[in-house]
Amino acid sequence: MRTNGMTIFYSRSSNGKHENGVGFLVNDQLLPSIKKFTPVNDRICHIRIAERVYNGLSGYCLKVILGDFNSQVGRETVYRPTIGSESVHDMSNGNGTRLVEFAIANGLIVSSSFFPRKNINKYTWTSPRGIYKSQVDHVLVDKVHILCIKDVRSKRGADGDSYHFLVLVKLGIKDALDTHANRLEEQLEVQTASEIIKNSVLKVANNTIKQPSRCKAKQ
């Protein structure tokens, strides 16, 4: 689906009804870089984007998990650095605690709790009469890619016939690729250092093994 220079990649439920769903809104300028889109169900879909310049970075994958978790994430210092200090709520509720524990177990961070915004740009849900507001929709990303998330905020103007507000995430793809390239370089340096140590140990071990035979030959 295309509109105003943007293309929507959408994954919906299999019951044929136009309800629920998840997707990506991609600028048409990036379409040549779309490698693959895989719809899974009304909550999960995958998209692979790769600039031709960076095709050599095989195996790169940036995980982003987002949606309505019905989770109020607080500001507890015990959960730092998995969460930030900019959440609407002071304390996490039960679902919030489970979400944070899931993030910790999978090497993720709750990036929607890191950006200083007015509360009006943090609330993601409102009650039918607008009396109660909350931040229950969140964005999780690999902790090694936290700097690739440039902004997370809610938009109240989008008419989606829902009590949830649209949550916008600004992602720096080049920064993500640079981060991956740096990690590959670090891994290569570690592997090189490991090979040097391994060869040194083998050399010493071989010399140690040969010494008794030399002494026996002299006798």
mmCIF file of N, CA and C in Angstrom, residues 4 25 32-33 35 39 46 49 51 67 71 74-76 83 96 104 115 130 132 135-136 141 145 151 165 177 182 208:
data_model
loop_
_atom_site.group_PDB
_atom_site.id
_atom_site.type_symbol
_atom_site.label_atom_id
_atom_site.label_comp_id
_atom_site.label_asym_id
_atom_site.label_seq_id
_atom_site.Cartn_x
_atom_site.Cartn_y
_atom_site.Cartn_z
ATOM 1 N N ASN A 4 1.490 9.115 -0.321
ATOM 2 C CA ASN A 4 2.326 10.289 -0.045
ATOM 3 C C ASN A 4 3.817 9.969 0.012
ATOM 4 N N LEU A 25 6.117 1.541 7.956
ATOM 5 C CA LEU A 25 5.898 2.627 7.008
ATOM 6 C C LEU A 25 7.267 3.063 6.510
ATOM 7 N N PRO A 32 14.346 0.418 -2.943
ATOM 8 C CA PRO A 32 15.353 -0.432 -3.592
ATOM 9 C C PRO A 32 16.220 -1.201 -2.596
ATOM 10 N N SER A 33 16.231 -0.760 -1.334
ATOM 11 C CA SER A 33 17.060 -1.409 -0.328
ATOM 12 C C SER A 33 16.307 -2.456 0.479
ATOM 13 N N LYS A 35 15.166 -5.836 1.213
ATOM 14 C CA LYS A 35 15.566 -7.168 0.776
ATOM 15 C C LYS A 35 14.436 -8.183 0.924
ATOM 16 N N PRO A 39 5.431 -11.311 6.553
ATOM 17 C CA PRO A 39 4.341 -11.210 7.525
ATOM 18 C C PRO A 39 4.176 -12.542 8.258
ATOM 19 N N HIS A 46 8.598 -9.291 9.842
ATOM 20 C CA HIS A 46 10.032 -9.048 9.687
ATOM 21 C C HIS A 46 10.276 -8.244 8.415
ATOM 22 N N ILE A 49 16.348 -4.556 5.590
ATOM 23 C CA ILE A 49 16.752 -3.398 4.795
ATOM 24 C C ILE A 49 18.268 -3.370 4.737
ATOM 25 N N GLU A 51 21.522 -1.261 2.647
ATOM 26 C CA GLU A 51 22.087 -0.364 1.653
ATOM 27 C C GLU A 51 23.095 -1.149 0.813
ATOM 28 N N GLY A 67 4.971 -2.502 20.501
ATOM 29 C CA GLY A 67 3.542 -2.756 20.488
ATOM 30 C C GLY A 67 2.903 -2.483 21.829
ATOM 31 N N SER A 71 1.843 -2.647 29.633
ATOM 32 C CA SER A 71 2.885 -2.634 30.659
ATOM 33 C C SER A 71 3.247 -1.208 31.039
ATOM 34 N N GLY A 74 8.329 1.555 35.041
ATOM 35 C CA GLY A 74 8.667 2.638 35.957
ATOM 36 C C GLY A 74 10.065 3.185 35.750
ATOM 37 N N ARG A 75 10.600 3.770 36.831
ATOM 38 C CA ARG A 75 11.939 4.371 36.773
ATOM 39 C C ARG A 75 12.877 3.735 37.801
ATOM 40 N N GLU A 76 12.599 2.515 38.225
ATOM 41 C CA GLU A 76 13.391 1.887 39.277
ATOM 42 C C GLU A 76 14.865 1.778 38.883
ATOM 43 N N ILE A 83 16.199 0.020 31.543
ATOM 44 C CA ILE A 83 15.213 1.088 31.385
ATOM 45 C C ILE A 83 15.885 2.426 31.665
ATOM 46 N N GLY A 96 4.631 -4.606 33.536
ATOM 47 C CA GLY A 96 5.854 -3.839 33.314
ATOM 48 C C GLY A 96 7.075 -4.586 33.809
ATOM 49 N N ILE A 104 15.740 -7.949 29.907
ATOM 50 C CA ILE A 104 17.024 -8.313 30.520
ATOM 51 C C ILE A 104 17.482 -9.681 30.023
ATOM 52 N N PHE A 115 13.832 8.862 26.464
ATOM 53 C CA PHE A 115 13.818 10.180 25.833
ATOM 54 C C PHE A 115 13.020 11.191 26.654
ATOM 55 N N GLY A 130 -11.078 10.193 28.477
ATOM 56 C CA GLY A 130 -9.856 10.972 28.609
ATOM 57 C C GLY A 130 -9.466 11.295 30.031
ATOM 58 N N TYR A 132 -8.185 9.061 32.347
ATOM 59 C CA TYR A 132 -6.947 8.370 32.695
ATOM 60 C C TYR A 132 -6.045 8.261 31.469
ATOM 61 N N GLN A 135 1.233 5.084 29.794
ATOM 62 C CA GLN A 135 2.248 4.712 28.799
ATOM 63 C C GLN A 135 2.380 3.193 28.842
ATOM 64 N N VAL A 136 1.676 2.517 27.944
ATOM 65 C CA VAL A 136 1.650 1.051 27.955
ATOM 66 C C VAL A 136 2.178 0.441 26.659
ATOM 67 N N VAL A 141 14.728 -2.652 21.898
ATOM 68 C CA VAL A 141 15.761 -2.801 20.878
ATOM 69 C C VAL A 141 16.991 -3.427 21.520
ATOM 70 N N HIS A 145 22.462 -1.510 20.290
ATOM 71 C CA HIS A 145 22.024 -0.562 19.271
ATOM 72 C C HIS A 145 21.223 0.593 19.856
ATOM 73 N N ASP A 151 14.774 8.730 18.357
ATOM 74 C CA ASP A 151 13.622 9.362 19.001
ATOM 75 C C ASP A 151 12.478 8.363 19.114
ATOM 76 N N PHE A 165 -2.477 5.824 21.102
ATOM 77 C CA PHE A 165 -1.909 6.820 20.204
ATOM 78 C C PHE A 165 -0.833 6.174 19.334
ATOM 79 N N LEU A 177 24.384 0.217 11.230
ATOM 80 C CA LEU A 177 25.369 -0.503 10.424
ATOM 81 C C LEU A 177 26.783 -0.232 10.911
ATOM 82 N N ASN A 182 31.710 -2.029 13.732
ATOM 83 C CA ASN A 182 32.652 -1.920 14.845
ATOM 84 C C ASN A 182 32.698 -3.215 15.647
ATOM 85 N N THR A 208 58.414 -28.085 25.453
ATOM 86 C CA THR A 208 58.478 -28.810 26.722
ATOM 87 C C THR A 208 58.463 -30.316 26.493
#
